Short mmCIF file of C-alpha atoms and ligand atoms in Angstrom, two decimals:
data_model
loop_
_atom_site.label_atom_id
_atom_site.label_comp_id
_atom_site.label_asym_id
_atom_site.label_seq_id
_atom_site.Cartn_x
_atom_site.Cartn_y
_atom_site.Cartn_z
CA MET A 1 192.06 125.00 253.61
CA SER A 2 193.51 126.65 250.52
CA GLY A 3 190.51 127.47 248.99
CA GLU A 4 188.74 129.16 251.86
CA ILE A 5 191.80 131.67 253.03
CA PHE A 6 190.27 135.12 253.31
CA ILE A 7 193.06 137.65 252.73
CA ASP A 8 191.05 141.13 252.92
CA ILE A 9 193.31 143.97 250.96
CA GLN A 10 192.98 147.80 251.65
CA ARG A 11 195.26 149.54 249.13
CA ALA A 12 197.72 152.12 249.67
CA GLU A 13 196.27 155.35 248.31
CA LYS A 14 199.53 156.68 246.56
CA SER A 15 202.79 154.14 245.95
CA ARG A 16 205.98 155.76 247.50
CA ILE A 17 207.58 153.76 244.90
CA ASP A 18 208.87 157.06 242.83
CA GLU A 19 210.40 158.34 246.06
CA VAL A 20 212.79 155.26 245.92
CA ASP A 21 216.16 154.62 243.87
CA LEU A 22 215.77 151.22 243.19
CA GLN A 23 219.26 151.59 241.31
CA ASN A 24 220.57 152.56 244.32
CA LEU A 25 219.42 150.42 247.21
CA SER A 26 221.59 149.85 250.42
CA PHE A 27 220.02 147.12 253.15
CA GLY A 28 217.02 147.77 255.03
CA LYS A 29 215.88 151.24 254.97
CA GLU A 30 213.34 151.32 251.90
CA PHE A 31 209.91 149.54 253.07
CA THR A 32 207.53 148.72 250.28
CA ASP A 33 203.68 150.26 250.17
CA HIS A 34 201.80 147.22 252.19
CA MET A 35 201.99 144.82 254.98
CA PHE A 36 200.08 141.47 255.82
CA VAL A 37 199.16 141.37 259.10
CA ALA A 38 197.23 138.93 261.27
CA ASP A 39 196.14 138.27 264.79
CA TYR A 40 196.01 135.92 267.28
CA VAL A 41 193.42 136.65 269.95
CA ASP A 42 191.31 133.92 271.77
CA GLY A 43 193.57 131.02 270.67
CA LYS A 44 193.68 131.37 266.66
CA TRP A 45 194.79 133.29 264.31
CA GLN A 46 192.17 135.46 262.54
CA ASN A 47 191.59 138.82 260.13
CA PHE A 48 194.23 138.41 257.43
CA ARG A 49 194.59 141.42 255.78
CA ILE A 50 197.14 143.59 253.76
CA GLU A 51 197.11 146.89 254.22
CA PRO A 52 199.44 150.28 253.73
CA LEU A 53 202.48 149.70 256.04
CA ARG A 54 201.87 151.98 258.89
CA ALA A 55 203.21 152.63 262.14
CA ILE A 56 201.04 150.96 264.66
CA PRO A 57 200.15 152.28 268.65
CA THR A 58 201.38 149.90 270.88
CA HIS A 59 200.52 149.92 274.87
CA PRO A 60 204.00 150.28 276.80
CA GLY A 61 203.52 147.32 279.00
CA ASN A 62 203.78 144.88 275.78
CA LEU A 63 205.78 141.89 276.56
CA ALA A 64 207.50 141.65 273.42
CA TRP A 65 209.15 144.74 274.72
CA HIS A 66 209.81 143.48 277.99
CA TYR A 67 210.62 140.26 277.66
CA GLY A 68 211.01 139.30 274.43
CA GLN A 69 208.94 137.09 272.86
CA SER A 70 209.51 137.80 269.26
CA ILE A 71 210.81 136.20 266.22
CA PHE A 72 211.33 136.58 262.84
CA GLU A 73 212.50 135.34 259.15
CA GLY A 74 214.63 136.02 256.12
CA MET A 75 213.98 135.75 252.62
CA LYS A 76 214.00 136.91 249.43
CA ALA A 77 211.93 136.99 245.93
CA THR A 78 213.34 137.96 242.76
CA LYS A 79 212.32 137.90 238.91
CA ASN A 80 212.92 135.25 236.42
CA PRO A 81 213.79 136.44 232.81
CA GLN A 82 210.14 136.35 231.66
CA GLY A 83 209.26 138.41 234.56
CA GLU A 84 207.59 135.76 236.67
CA VAL A 85 208.36 136.37 240.85
CA LEU A 86 210.29 133.42 242.23
CA LEU A 87 210.19 132.86 246.29
CA PHE A 88 213.38 131.01 246.95
CA ARG A 89 212.50 127.72 249.72
CA PRO A 90 209.45 129.58 251.60
CA ASP A 91 208.96 126.06 252.76
CA MET A 92 211.83 126.16 254.77
CA HIS A 93 211.50 129.56 255.97
CA ILE A 94 207.89 128.75 257.07
CA LYS A 95 208.85 125.53 259.17
CA ARG A 96 212.05 127.15 260.74
CA PHE A 97 209.75 130.14 261.43
CA ASN A 98 207.30 127.58 263.38
CA THR A 99 210.29 126.27 264.96
CA SER A 100 211.24 129.47 266.17
CA ALA A 101 207.68 129.99 267.51
CA ARG A 102 207.58 126.77 269.72
CA ARG A 103 210.67 127.44 271.14
CA MET A 104 209.76 131.04 272.40
CA CYS A 105 206.58 129.66 273.79
CA MET A 106 204.54 131.10 270.83
CA PRO A 107 201.52 129.85 268.52
CA GLU A 108 202.85 128.71 265.10
CA PHE A 109 201.31 130.36 262.25
CA PRO A 110 199.55 128.16 260.03
CA GLU A 111 201.78 127.29 256.82
CA GLU A 112 199.33 127.48 254.27
CA VAL A 113 198.26 130.87 255.12
CA PHE A 114 201.81 131.61 255.50
CA LEU A 115 202.77 130.54 251.78
CA LYS A 116 199.62 132.37 250.85
CA ALA A 117 200.25 135.14 252.24
CA LEU A 118 203.70 135.40 251.18
CA LYS A 119 202.62 134.71 247.49
CA VAL A 120 199.91 137.60 247.59
CA LEU A 121 201.86 140.00 248.95
CA VAL A 122 204.60 139.56 246.86
CA GLU A 123 202.38 139.49 243.87
CA LEU A 124 201.35 142.80 245.06
CA GLU A 125 204.39 144.67 245.09
CA LYS A 126 206.31 143.05 242.35
CA HIS A 127 207.20 146.27 240.48
CA TRP A 128 209.13 146.71 243.65
CA ILE A 129 211.30 144.22 242.75
CA PRO A 130 214.94 145.37 241.31
CA ASN A 131 216.23 144.15 238.55
CA ASP A 132 220.14 143.91 239.83
CA LYS A 133 221.62 141.03 240.29
CA ASP A 134 223.05 141.70 243.64
CA ALA A 135 219.38 143.27 244.65
CA ALA A 136 216.01 141.53 245.34
CA LEU A 137 212.87 141.86 247.24
CA TYR A 138 213.73 141.24 251.11
CA ILE A 139 210.66 139.61 252.97
CA ARG A 140 210.69 140.30 256.42
CA PRO A 141 208.00 138.38 258.64
CA LEU A 142 207.85 138.97 262.41
CA MET A 143 205.75 137.75 265.36
CA ILE A 144 205.45 139.56 268.49
CA ALA A 145 203.36 139.16 271.88
CA TRP A 146 200.55 141.53 271.83
CA ASP A 147 199.37 141.28 275.71
CA PRO A 148 200.03 144.84 277.89
CA HIS A 149 200.50 143.19 280.71
CA LEU A 150 203.50 142.39 282.98
CA GLY A 151 204.39 139.28 284.28
CA VAL A 152 207.35 136.54 282.62
CA LYS A 153 204.59 134.30 281.33
CA PRO A 154 203.38 133.38 277.78
CA SER A 155 201.64 136.24 275.75
CA GLN A 156 197.73 135.03 275.39
CA SER A 157 197.45 137.76 272.35
CA TYR A 158 200.23 138.02 269.28
CA LYS A 159 200.79 139.97 266.03
CA PHE A 160 202.23 138.53 262.70
CA PHE A 161 203.52 140.58 259.80
CA ILE A 162 204.83 140.53 256.75
CA MET A 163 207.15 143.48 255.59
CA THR A 164 208.76 143.60 252.00
CA LEU A 165 211.93 145.83 251.33
CA PRO A 166 213.66 146.07 248.34
CA VAL A 167 217.58 145.74 248.92
CA GLY A 168 220.97 146.08 247.55
CA PRO A 169 224.06 143.56 248.33
CA TYR A 170 224.13 143.52 252.55
CA TYR A 171 228.05 143.96 252.42
CA ASN A 172 229.78 145.65 249.53
CA LYS A 173 233.16 144.95 250.39
CA PRO A 174 234.98 141.44 251.58
CA LEU A 175 234.62 140.99 255.14
CA ASN A 176 237.73 141.09 258.33
CA ILE A 177 236.13 138.69 261.38
CA LEU A 178 237.28 138.33 264.11
CA VAL A 179 237.43 135.23 266.07
CA GLN A 180 235.42 135.92 269.16
CA THR A 181 237.70 134.60 272.87
CA GLN A 182 235.57 136.56 275.66
CA TYR A 183 231.83 136.66 275.03
CA ILE A 184 229.27 134.08 273.56
CA ARG A 185 226.37 133.97 271.31
CA ALA A 186 224.68 130.89 272.03
CA VAL A 187 224.90 127.31 274.18
CA GLU A 188 223.58 124.08 273.33
CA GLY A 189 220.02 124.04 275.08
CA GLY A 190 220.01 127.96 274.57
CA VAL A 191 218.24 129.60 272.21
CA GLY A 192 220.64 129.99 269.21
CA PHE A 193 218.69 128.13 266.69
CA ALA A 194 215.92 129.99 266.93
CA LYS A 195 215.84 133.77 264.80
CA THR A 196 214.57 135.52 268.34
CA ALA A 197 215.25 139.37 269.08
CA GLY A 198 217.70 138.48 272.15
CA ASN A 199 219.99 136.49 270.35
CA TYR A 200 220.74 139.76 268.28
CA ALA A 201 220.51 142.37 271.13
CA ALA A 202 223.07 140.16 272.90
CA SER A 203 225.43 140.30 269.72
CA LEU A 204 225.57 144.10 269.74
CA TYR A 205 228.08 144.68 271.99
CA PRO A 206 230.72 142.43 271.22
CA THR A 207 230.45 143.08 267.53
CA GLN A 208 230.89 146.83 268.36
CA LEU A 209 234.13 145.93 270.15
CA ALA A 210 235.34 144.44 267.26
CA GLN A 211 234.37 146.88 264.67
CA GLN A 212 236.21 149.69 266.90
CA GLN A 213 239.60 146.99 265.94
CA GLY A 214 238.79 147.08 262.36
CA PHE A 215 236.90 144.32 262.06
CA ASP A 216 233.39 143.65 260.15
CA GLN A 217 231.87 140.99 262.38
CA VAL A 218 232.86 138.03 264.66
CA LEU A 219 233.50 134.71 265.15
CA TRP A 220 231.25 132.94 267.74
CA MET A 221 232.66 129.80 269.18
CA GLU A 222 231.47 127.60 271.53
CA PRO A 223 231.63 128.82 275.24
CA LYS A 224 234.61 127.55 277.59
CA ASP A 225 238.05 127.18 275.67
CA PHE A 226 236.24 128.98 272.91
CA ARG A 227 238.06 126.48 270.00
CA PHE A 228 234.85 124.89 268.35
CA VAL A 229 233.08 127.47 265.35
CA GLN A 230 229.56 127.74 265.72
CA GLU A 231 228.83 131.14 262.72
CA VAL A 232 229.68 134.38 261.92
CA GLY A 233 227.25 137.46 262.71
CA THR A 234 223.95 136.54 261.17
CA MET A 235 226.00 133.98 258.45
CA ASN A 236 226.61 130.63 258.63
CA ILE A 237 230.60 129.87 257.87
CA PHE A 238 232.28 127.57 255.44
CA PHE A 239 235.93 126.63 255.33
CA VAL A 240 237.14 125.38 251.72
CA PHE A 241 240.11 123.35 252.13
CA LYS A 242 242.03 121.71 249.22
CA ASP A 243 240.55 118.58 249.37
CA ARG A 244 237.28 119.17 251.55
CA ILE A 245 234.70 121.73 252.91
CA LEU A 246 234.16 122.16 256.51
CA THR A 247 231.14 123.67 258.38
CA PRO A 248 229.97 123.53 261.86
CA ARG A 249 227.55 120.81 262.54
CA LEU A 250 224.15 121.86 263.80
CA THR A 251 224.19 121.67 267.19
CA GLY A 252 221.03 123.89 268.56
CA ALA A 253 223.47 126.64 269.20
CA ILE A 254 223.52 127.58 265.57
CA LEU A 255 220.92 128.92 263.28
CA PRO A 256 220.32 126.48 260.68
CA GLY A 257 220.79 128.50 257.48
CA ILE A 258 218.86 127.45 254.31
CA THR A 259 221.33 128.81 252.53
CA ARG A 260 224.11 126.89 254.46
CA ASP A 261 221.45 123.46 253.66
CA SER A 262 221.27 124.84 249.93
CA ILE A 263 225.12 125.31 249.54
CA ILE A 264 225.69 121.77 251.38
CA HIS A 265 223.05 120.48 248.83
CA ILE A 266 224.97 122.16 245.93
CA LEU A 267 228.68 121.28 246.72
CA ARG A 268 227.85 117.60 247.34
CA ASP A 269 226.13 117.73 243.95
CA TRP A 270 228.84 118.85 242.28
CA GLY A 271 231.06 116.15 243.79
CA HIS A 272 232.42 118.01 246.97
CA ASP A 273 233.50 116.11 250.00
CA VAL A 274 231.28 118.07 252.40
CA ARG A 275 231.43 117.88 255.76
CA GLU A 276 229.60 118.82 258.78
CA GLU A 277 231.77 118.29 261.93
CA LYS A 278 232.88 120.43 265.36
CA VAL A 279 235.56 122.48 263.65
CA ASP A 280 238.28 123.47 265.81
CA ILE A 281 239.90 126.73 265.17
CA LEU A 282 243.49 125.03 266.15
CA ASP A 283 243.14 123.00 263.06
CA LEU A 284 242.23 125.60 260.71
CA VAL A 285 245.40 127.43 262.22
CA ARG A 286 247.61 124.33 260.91
CA ALA A 287 245.89 123.65 257.84
CA TYR A 288 246.57 127.70 256.93
CA GLU A 289 250.18 127.20 257.66
CA ARG A 290 250.30 124.18 255.61
CA GLY A 291 248.51 125.99 252.51
CA ASP A 292 245.69 123.76 252.97
CA PHE A 293 243.25 126.17 253.73
CA VAL A 294 242.29 128.15 251.18
CA GLU A 295 238.93 130.11 250.95
CA CYS A 296 236.44 131.05 253.71
CA PHE A 297 233.21 132.47 253.61
CA GLY A 298 229.86 133.21 255.31
CA SER A 299 226.40 132.22 253.79
CA GLY A 300 223.06 133.69 254.63
CA THR A 301 220.01 135.21 252.73
CA ALA A 302 220.76 138.49 253.31
CA ALA A 303 224.24 138.19 252.00
CA VAL A 304 224.06 135.15 249.81
CA ILE A 305 227.79 134.35 250.03
CA ALA A 306 230.12 136.79 251.71
CA ASN A 307 233.88 136.45 251.23
CA VAL A 308 236.13 136.58 254.02
CA GLN A 309 239.61 138.33 253.61
CA LYS A 310 240.90 138.06 256.68
CA LEU A 311 240.28 135.90 260.30
CA ARG A 312 242.17 137.00 263.15
CA TYR A 313 241.98 134.30 265.76
CA ARG A 314 243.97 135.60 269.60
CA ASP A 315 247.34 137.25 267.50
CA ILE A 316 247.32 134.80 264.54
CA ASP A 317 246.14 136.45 261.37
CA MET A 318 244.91 134.36 258.46
CA PHE A 319 244.67 135.96 254.98
CA PHE A 320 242.44 134.66 251.93
CA PRO A 321 243.49 137.15 248.93
CA PRO A 322 240.79 137.19 246.31
CA ASP A 323 242.75 135.42 243.56
CA GLN A 324 242.29 132.62 245.67
CA TRP A 325 238.73 132.81 245.67
CA GLN A 326 237.25 129.90 243.47
CA LEU A 327 234.57 127.88 245.04
CA SER A 328 232.87 130.26 246.76
CA LEU A 329 232.43 132.90 243.60
CA LYS A 330 231.43 129.87 241.73
CA LEU A 331 228.73 128.97 244.05
CA LYS A 332 227.98 132.63 244.67
CA ASP A 333 227.17 132.53 240.80
CA TYR A 334 225.10 129.72 240.64
CA LEU A 335 222.88 130.49 243.55
CA THR A 336 222.09 133.71 242.10
CA GLN A 337 221.07 132.22 238.55
CA LEU A 338 219.13 129.91 240.36
CA LYS A 339 217.25 132.48 242.33
CA ARG A 340 216.42 134.58 239.34
CA GLY A 341 215.36 131.25 237.12
CA GLU A 342 218.27 131.75 235.15
CA VAL A 343 219.29 128.26 235.29
CA ASP A 344 217.18 124.83 235.42
CA ASP A 345 215.90 124.68 238.99
CA LYS A 346 216.70 120.90 239.48
CA TYR A 347 216.11 120.60 243.17
CA HIS A 348 212.84 122.50 243.08
CA TRP A 349 213.58 125.37 245.34
CA THR A 350 212.07 128.06 243.74
CA VAL A 351 207.91 128.73 244.34
CA LYS A 352 206.65 131.21 241.59
CA THR A 353 203.60 133.61 243.18
CA THR A 354 202.08 133.91 239.52
CA GLY A 355 198.61 134.22 239.59
CA ALA A 356 198.35 134.56 243.69
CA LEU A 357 196.40 137.79 243.58
CA ASN A 358 193.82 137.13 240.64
CA GLN A 359 193.08 134.05 242.35
CA LEU A 360 192.43 135.67 245.84
CA VAL A 361 190.31 138.41 244.43
CA HIS A 362 188.26 135.64 242.61
CA ALA A 363 187.90 134.24 246.18
CA ASN A 364 187.29 137.36 248.29
CA ASP A 365 184.84 138.29 245.62
CA ALA A 366 182.60 135.11 245.65
C1 PLP B 401 219.26 134.22 259.30
C2 PLP B 401 220.52 133.80 259.95
C3 PLP B 401 221.53 132.74 259.59
C4 PLP B 401 221.26 132.23 257.75
O1 PLP B 401 220.35 131.76 257.65
P1 PLP B 401 219.55 131.54 256.15
O2 PLP B 401 218.30 130.90 256.13
O3 PLP B 401 220.47 131.08 254.99
O4 PLP B 401 219.08 132.88 255.60
C5 PLP B 401 222.82 132.15 260.00
N1 PLP B 401 223.02 132.49 261.26
C6 PLP B 401 221.98 133.25 261.72
C7 PLP B 401 222.03 134.35 263.50
C8 PLP B 401 220.89 134.01 261.17
O5 PLP B 401 220.17 134.99 261.85
#
């Protein structure tokens, strides 16, 4: 199919890049000039196009707004020292997007078109990619229901978008985290593994309560006795012991992070004993008291690796001072270098966008 994918490009008359300070970026505010759009009508995806980013009129009866058929992805593009653009593990992001789609009763988006769209859009927007090593071009694919007819049923029509945003660091300080012992994020059999809108809406209130107590994020736990760890905010979590590293196993209630997967591969490659298992918070407390539990960090595309400096479980505070951070900093450096093509890509995780736009222009002309 790849030779036949037609993507129509309508370029913005004028770039807004001069209005943005690429040296001083926050996360999520600035969008680039263009977006990719596709329509699902009559049972198939069509009208693949790139057009200037703009607001689109939406009927107030839109099913996504009422009942939440809405999924997304989050990935990053960076430049290597030669100035070529690299996507990080786009295949895994595409597969996860379609896993989310199936769970939410939404149509899958064809993998080949998805990859092509990512490459062409990012290549078109590559002048927006900041150079700073903590910065990147964040890529946000989104699919939402589009039917304007009320009724709790799957929509017949959908829209698919890819937006891109130049971003700086997600967190610019280490995190204080509160173990949540009242609210839950997800249960086995639910939709915790899907990047779907409702998961994030449901997390806002408990997170706000934690923030009012001076915490940055909450650590979500399994329901009922709140003893087994799930994940934190929009990140997976790792606990570094002196002789091993623990991370909660994937139960269906946890988002299967691609950063998580990458870290597990890298750490095992470095000879560490990494265990994906049920992590009991009481075991963590005991290990902390013994002096065995020395580092704690979150992992995700947006933050890469976020160090935890304080973890509170009920009335127990666990502290992880910066002078104890070793593995997390080493990992963060390595992952950053890998994404920027500064070290050998031995896992074949990066994908170049080089030439994608030229190939497309030829295909469109033909
Ligand atoms: C996206 C996300 C993550 C991290 O996944 P990555 O693929 O590493 O970016 C973790 N938890 C939640 C809830 C998420 O939405």
